[in-house]
GROMACS .gro file of C-alpha atoms in nm:
model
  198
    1UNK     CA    1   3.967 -20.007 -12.663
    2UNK     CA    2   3.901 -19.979 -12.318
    3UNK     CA    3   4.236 -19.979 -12.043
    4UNK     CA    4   4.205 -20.094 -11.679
    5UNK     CA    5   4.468 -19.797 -11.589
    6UNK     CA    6   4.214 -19.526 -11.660
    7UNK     CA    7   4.025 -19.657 -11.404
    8UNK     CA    8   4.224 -19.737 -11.147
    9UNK     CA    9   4.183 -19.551 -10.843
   10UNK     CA   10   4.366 -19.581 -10.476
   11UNK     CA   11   4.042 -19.749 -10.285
   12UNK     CA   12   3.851 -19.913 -10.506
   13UNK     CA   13   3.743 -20.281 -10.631
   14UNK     CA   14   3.432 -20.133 -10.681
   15UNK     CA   15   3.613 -19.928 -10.965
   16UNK     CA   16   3.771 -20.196 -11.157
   17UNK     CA   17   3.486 -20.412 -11.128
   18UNK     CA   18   3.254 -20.162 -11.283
   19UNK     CA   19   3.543 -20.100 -11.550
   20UNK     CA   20   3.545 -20.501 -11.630
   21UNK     CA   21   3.181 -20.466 -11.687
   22UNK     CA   22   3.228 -20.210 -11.905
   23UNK     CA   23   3.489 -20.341 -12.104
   24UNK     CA   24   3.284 -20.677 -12.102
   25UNK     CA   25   3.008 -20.481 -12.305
   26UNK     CA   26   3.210 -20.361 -12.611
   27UNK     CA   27   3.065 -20.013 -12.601
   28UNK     CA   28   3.324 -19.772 -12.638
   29UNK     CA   29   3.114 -19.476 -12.558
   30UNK     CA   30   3.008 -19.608 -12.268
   31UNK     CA   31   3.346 -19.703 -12.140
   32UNK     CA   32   3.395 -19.293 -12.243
   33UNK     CA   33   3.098 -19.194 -12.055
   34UNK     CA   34   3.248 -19.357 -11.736
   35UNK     CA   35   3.617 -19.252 -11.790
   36UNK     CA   36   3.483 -18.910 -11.857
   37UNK     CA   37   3.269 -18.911 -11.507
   38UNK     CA   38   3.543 -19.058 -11.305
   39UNK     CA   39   3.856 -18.909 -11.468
   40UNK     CA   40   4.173 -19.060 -11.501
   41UNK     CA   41   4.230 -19.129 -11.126
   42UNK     CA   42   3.833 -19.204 -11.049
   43UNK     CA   43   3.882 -18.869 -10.874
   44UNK     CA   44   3.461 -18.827 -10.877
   45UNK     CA   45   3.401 -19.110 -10.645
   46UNK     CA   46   3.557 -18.878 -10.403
   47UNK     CA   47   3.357 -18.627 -10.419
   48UNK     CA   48   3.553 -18.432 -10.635
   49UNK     CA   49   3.266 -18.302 -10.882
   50UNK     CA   50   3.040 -17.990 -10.779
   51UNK     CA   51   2.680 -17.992 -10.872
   52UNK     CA   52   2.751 -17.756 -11.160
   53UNK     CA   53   2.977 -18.015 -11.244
   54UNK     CA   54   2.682 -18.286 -11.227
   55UNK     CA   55   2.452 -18.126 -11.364
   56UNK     CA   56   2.631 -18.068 -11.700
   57UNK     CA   57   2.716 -18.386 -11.699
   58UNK     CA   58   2.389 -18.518 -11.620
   59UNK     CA   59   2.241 -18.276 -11.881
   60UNK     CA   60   2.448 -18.378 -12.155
   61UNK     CA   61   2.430 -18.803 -12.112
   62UNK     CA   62   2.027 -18.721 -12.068
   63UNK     CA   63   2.084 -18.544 -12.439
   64UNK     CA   64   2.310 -18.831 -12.530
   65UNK     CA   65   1.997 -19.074 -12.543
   66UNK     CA   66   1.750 -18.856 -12.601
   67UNK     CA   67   1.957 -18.810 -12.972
   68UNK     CA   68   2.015 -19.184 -12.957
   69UNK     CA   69   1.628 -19.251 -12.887
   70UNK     CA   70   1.486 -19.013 -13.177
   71UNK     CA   71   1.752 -19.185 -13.443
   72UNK     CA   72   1.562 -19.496 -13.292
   73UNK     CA   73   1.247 -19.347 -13.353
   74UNK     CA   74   1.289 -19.285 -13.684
   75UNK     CA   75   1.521 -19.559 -13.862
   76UNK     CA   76   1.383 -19.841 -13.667
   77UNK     CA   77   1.254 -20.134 -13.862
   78UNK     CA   78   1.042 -20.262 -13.597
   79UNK     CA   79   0.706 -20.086 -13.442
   80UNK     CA   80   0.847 -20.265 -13.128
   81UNK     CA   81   1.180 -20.054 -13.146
   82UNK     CA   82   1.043 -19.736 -13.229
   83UNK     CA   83   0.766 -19.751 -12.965
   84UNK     CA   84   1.035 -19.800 -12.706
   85UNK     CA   85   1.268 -19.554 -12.897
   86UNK     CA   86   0.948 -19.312 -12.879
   87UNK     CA   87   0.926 -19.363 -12.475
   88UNK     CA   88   1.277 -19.317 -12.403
   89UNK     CA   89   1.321 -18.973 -12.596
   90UNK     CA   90   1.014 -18.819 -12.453
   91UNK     CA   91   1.117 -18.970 -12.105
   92UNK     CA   92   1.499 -18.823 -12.135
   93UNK     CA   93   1.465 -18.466 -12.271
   94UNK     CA   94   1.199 -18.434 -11.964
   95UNK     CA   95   1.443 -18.520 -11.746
   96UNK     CA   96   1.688 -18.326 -11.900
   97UNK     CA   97   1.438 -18.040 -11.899
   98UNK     CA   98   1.395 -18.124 -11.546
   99UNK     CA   99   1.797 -18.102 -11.450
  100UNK     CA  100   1.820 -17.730 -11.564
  101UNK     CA  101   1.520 -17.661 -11.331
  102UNK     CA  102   1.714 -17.793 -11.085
  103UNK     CA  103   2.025 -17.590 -11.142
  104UNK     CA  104   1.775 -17.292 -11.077
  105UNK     CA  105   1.670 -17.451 -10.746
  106UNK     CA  106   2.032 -17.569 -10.627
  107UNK     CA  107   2.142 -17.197 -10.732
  108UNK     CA  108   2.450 -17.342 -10.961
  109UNK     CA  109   2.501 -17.317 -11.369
  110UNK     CA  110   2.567 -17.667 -11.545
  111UNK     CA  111   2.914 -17.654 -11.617
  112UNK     CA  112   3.056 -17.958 -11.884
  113UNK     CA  113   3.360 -18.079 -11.712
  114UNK     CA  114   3.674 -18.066 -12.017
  115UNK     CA  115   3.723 -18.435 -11.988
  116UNK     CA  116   3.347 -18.490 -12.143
  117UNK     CA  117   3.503 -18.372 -12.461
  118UNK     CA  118   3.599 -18.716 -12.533
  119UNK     CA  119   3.231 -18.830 -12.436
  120UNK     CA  120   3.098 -18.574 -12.685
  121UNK     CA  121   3.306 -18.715 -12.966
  122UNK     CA  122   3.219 -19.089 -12.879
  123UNK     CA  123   2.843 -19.039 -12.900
  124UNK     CA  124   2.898 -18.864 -13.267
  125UNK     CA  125   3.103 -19.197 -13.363
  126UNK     CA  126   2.776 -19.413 -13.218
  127UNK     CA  127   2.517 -19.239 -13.409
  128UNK     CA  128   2.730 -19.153 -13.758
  129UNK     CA  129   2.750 -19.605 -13.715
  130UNK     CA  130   2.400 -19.651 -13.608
  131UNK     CA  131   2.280 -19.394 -13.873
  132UNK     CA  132   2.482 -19.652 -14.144
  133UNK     CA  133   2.262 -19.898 -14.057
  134UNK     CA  134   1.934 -20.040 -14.232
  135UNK     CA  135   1.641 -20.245 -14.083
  136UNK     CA  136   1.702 -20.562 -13.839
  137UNK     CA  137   2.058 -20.469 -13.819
  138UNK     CA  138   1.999 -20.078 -13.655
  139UNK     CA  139   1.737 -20.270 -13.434
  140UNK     CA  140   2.034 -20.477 -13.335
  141UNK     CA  141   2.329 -20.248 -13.284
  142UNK     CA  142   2.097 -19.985 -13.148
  143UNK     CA  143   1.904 -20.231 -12.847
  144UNK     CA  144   2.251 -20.344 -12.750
  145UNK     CA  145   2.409 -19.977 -12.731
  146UNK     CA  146   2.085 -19.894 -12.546
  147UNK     CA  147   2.116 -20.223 -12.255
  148UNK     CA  148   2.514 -20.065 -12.244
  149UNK     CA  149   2.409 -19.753 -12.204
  150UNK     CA  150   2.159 -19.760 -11.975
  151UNK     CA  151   2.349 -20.018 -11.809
  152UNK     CA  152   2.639 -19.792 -11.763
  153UNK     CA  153   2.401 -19.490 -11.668
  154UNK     CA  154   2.257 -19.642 -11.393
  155UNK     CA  155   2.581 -19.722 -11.220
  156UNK     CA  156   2.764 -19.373 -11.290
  157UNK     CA  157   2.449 -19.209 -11.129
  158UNK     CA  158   2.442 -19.458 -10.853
  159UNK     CA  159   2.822 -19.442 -10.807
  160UNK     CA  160   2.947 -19.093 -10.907
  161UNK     CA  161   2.688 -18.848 -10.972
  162UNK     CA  162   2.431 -18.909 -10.668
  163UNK     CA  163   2.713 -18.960 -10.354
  164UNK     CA  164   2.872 -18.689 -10.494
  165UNK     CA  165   2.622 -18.438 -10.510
  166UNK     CA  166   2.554 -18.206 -10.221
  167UNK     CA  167   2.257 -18.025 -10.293
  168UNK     CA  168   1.952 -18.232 -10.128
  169UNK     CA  169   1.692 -18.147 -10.454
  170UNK     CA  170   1.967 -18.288 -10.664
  171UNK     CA  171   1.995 -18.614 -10.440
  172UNK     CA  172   1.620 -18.681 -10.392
  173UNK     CA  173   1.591 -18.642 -10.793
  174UNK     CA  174   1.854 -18.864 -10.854
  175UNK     CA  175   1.698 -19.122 -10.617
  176UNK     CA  176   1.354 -19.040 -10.774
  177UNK     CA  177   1.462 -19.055 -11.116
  178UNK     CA  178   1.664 -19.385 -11.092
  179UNK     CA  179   1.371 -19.633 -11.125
  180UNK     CA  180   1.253 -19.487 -11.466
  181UNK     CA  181   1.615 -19.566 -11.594
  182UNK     CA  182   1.554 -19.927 -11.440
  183UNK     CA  183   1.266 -19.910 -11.622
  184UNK     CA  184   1.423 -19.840 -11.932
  185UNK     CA  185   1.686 -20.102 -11.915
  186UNK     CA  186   1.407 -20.365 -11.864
  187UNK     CA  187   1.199 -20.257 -12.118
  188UNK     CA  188   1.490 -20.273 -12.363
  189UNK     CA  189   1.669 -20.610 -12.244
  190UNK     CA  190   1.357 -20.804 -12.285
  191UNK     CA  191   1.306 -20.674 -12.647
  192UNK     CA  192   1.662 -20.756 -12.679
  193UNK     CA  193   1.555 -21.144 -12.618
  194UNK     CA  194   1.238 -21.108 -12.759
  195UNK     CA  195   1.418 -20.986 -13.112
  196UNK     CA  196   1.675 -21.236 -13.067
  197UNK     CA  197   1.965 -20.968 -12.994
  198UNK     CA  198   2.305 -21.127 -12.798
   0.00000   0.00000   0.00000
């Protein structure tokens, strides 16, 4: 269950109302993902996180769905499903191919911040469920973790990961890289409807 108090923070609406989103969507790892960014004080926002820091984060949500993506891939009951599925994994583990290039190039190591711990065990808990489920009903519960996720994604990188990052390669990639996620949320919210998933 998500709390308002781990997101509370001592300037920001913007906070909360991200967190009410969050809660809104019922996807506990996602409501980890954003805890785990911000920290218990929404500390990141400030600037708090180095680009090691980012990086390993970045590196492991971009593994996050790439895992997600390939279970997708391969238990999906629709060709529909696993064609997106199929697009997104190829589309994240580039990305996340590209982030330790640009570790190299921004002269830092990817470092996992301690709090991602609880990230790490959230994502196990989403695919041990999603890998429980057969057919129409893994084509459900996985599109709607995937419109969270991506949902959720967008707005950490927007809000957390890209103001607080100092190196400009890391900034122009986030800015470059944030249309494909668009693109991914797009592409799997109109599947959503056109499968019928609320």
């Amino acid at each position: 269950m998500l709390h308002m108090k781990f997101f509370s923070d001592d300037n920001g609406s913007m906070l909360a109302s991200f967190a009410r989103v969050v809660a809104r969507s019922a996807a506990p790892m996602i409501a980890a993902l954003w805890f785990a960014l911000l920290g218990p004080t929404g500390s990141a926002v400030a600037g708090v996180l180095d680009d090691g820091q980012i990086l390993g984060i970045y590196i492991q949500v971009n593994g996050f769905d790439a895992e997600t993506a390939l279970l997708g891939r391969a238990l999906s009951h629709s060709s529909a499903v696993r064609n997106l599925a199929t697009h997104v994994s190829t589309d994240h583990l580039g990305v996340r191919q590209a982030a330790y290039a640009l570790a190299a190039k921004c002269k830092v190591s990817p470092v996992t911040p301690s709090e991602r711990d609880a990230a790490a065990i959230e994502h196990g808990q989403v695919m041990t469920k999603l890998s429980s489920l057969k057919g129409a009903e893994f084509d459900k519960a996985y599109l709607r973790h995937e419109v969270a996720f991506h949902t959720a994604a967008l707005e950490a990188v927007r809000q957390a990961l890209e103001p607080s990052a100092t190196c400009p390669d890391l900034r122009a990639h986030f800015k470059d890289v944030l249309p494909a996620f668009e693109h991914h949320l797009l592409e799997t919210q109109a599947l959503a409807r056109e499968l019928n998933v609320r």
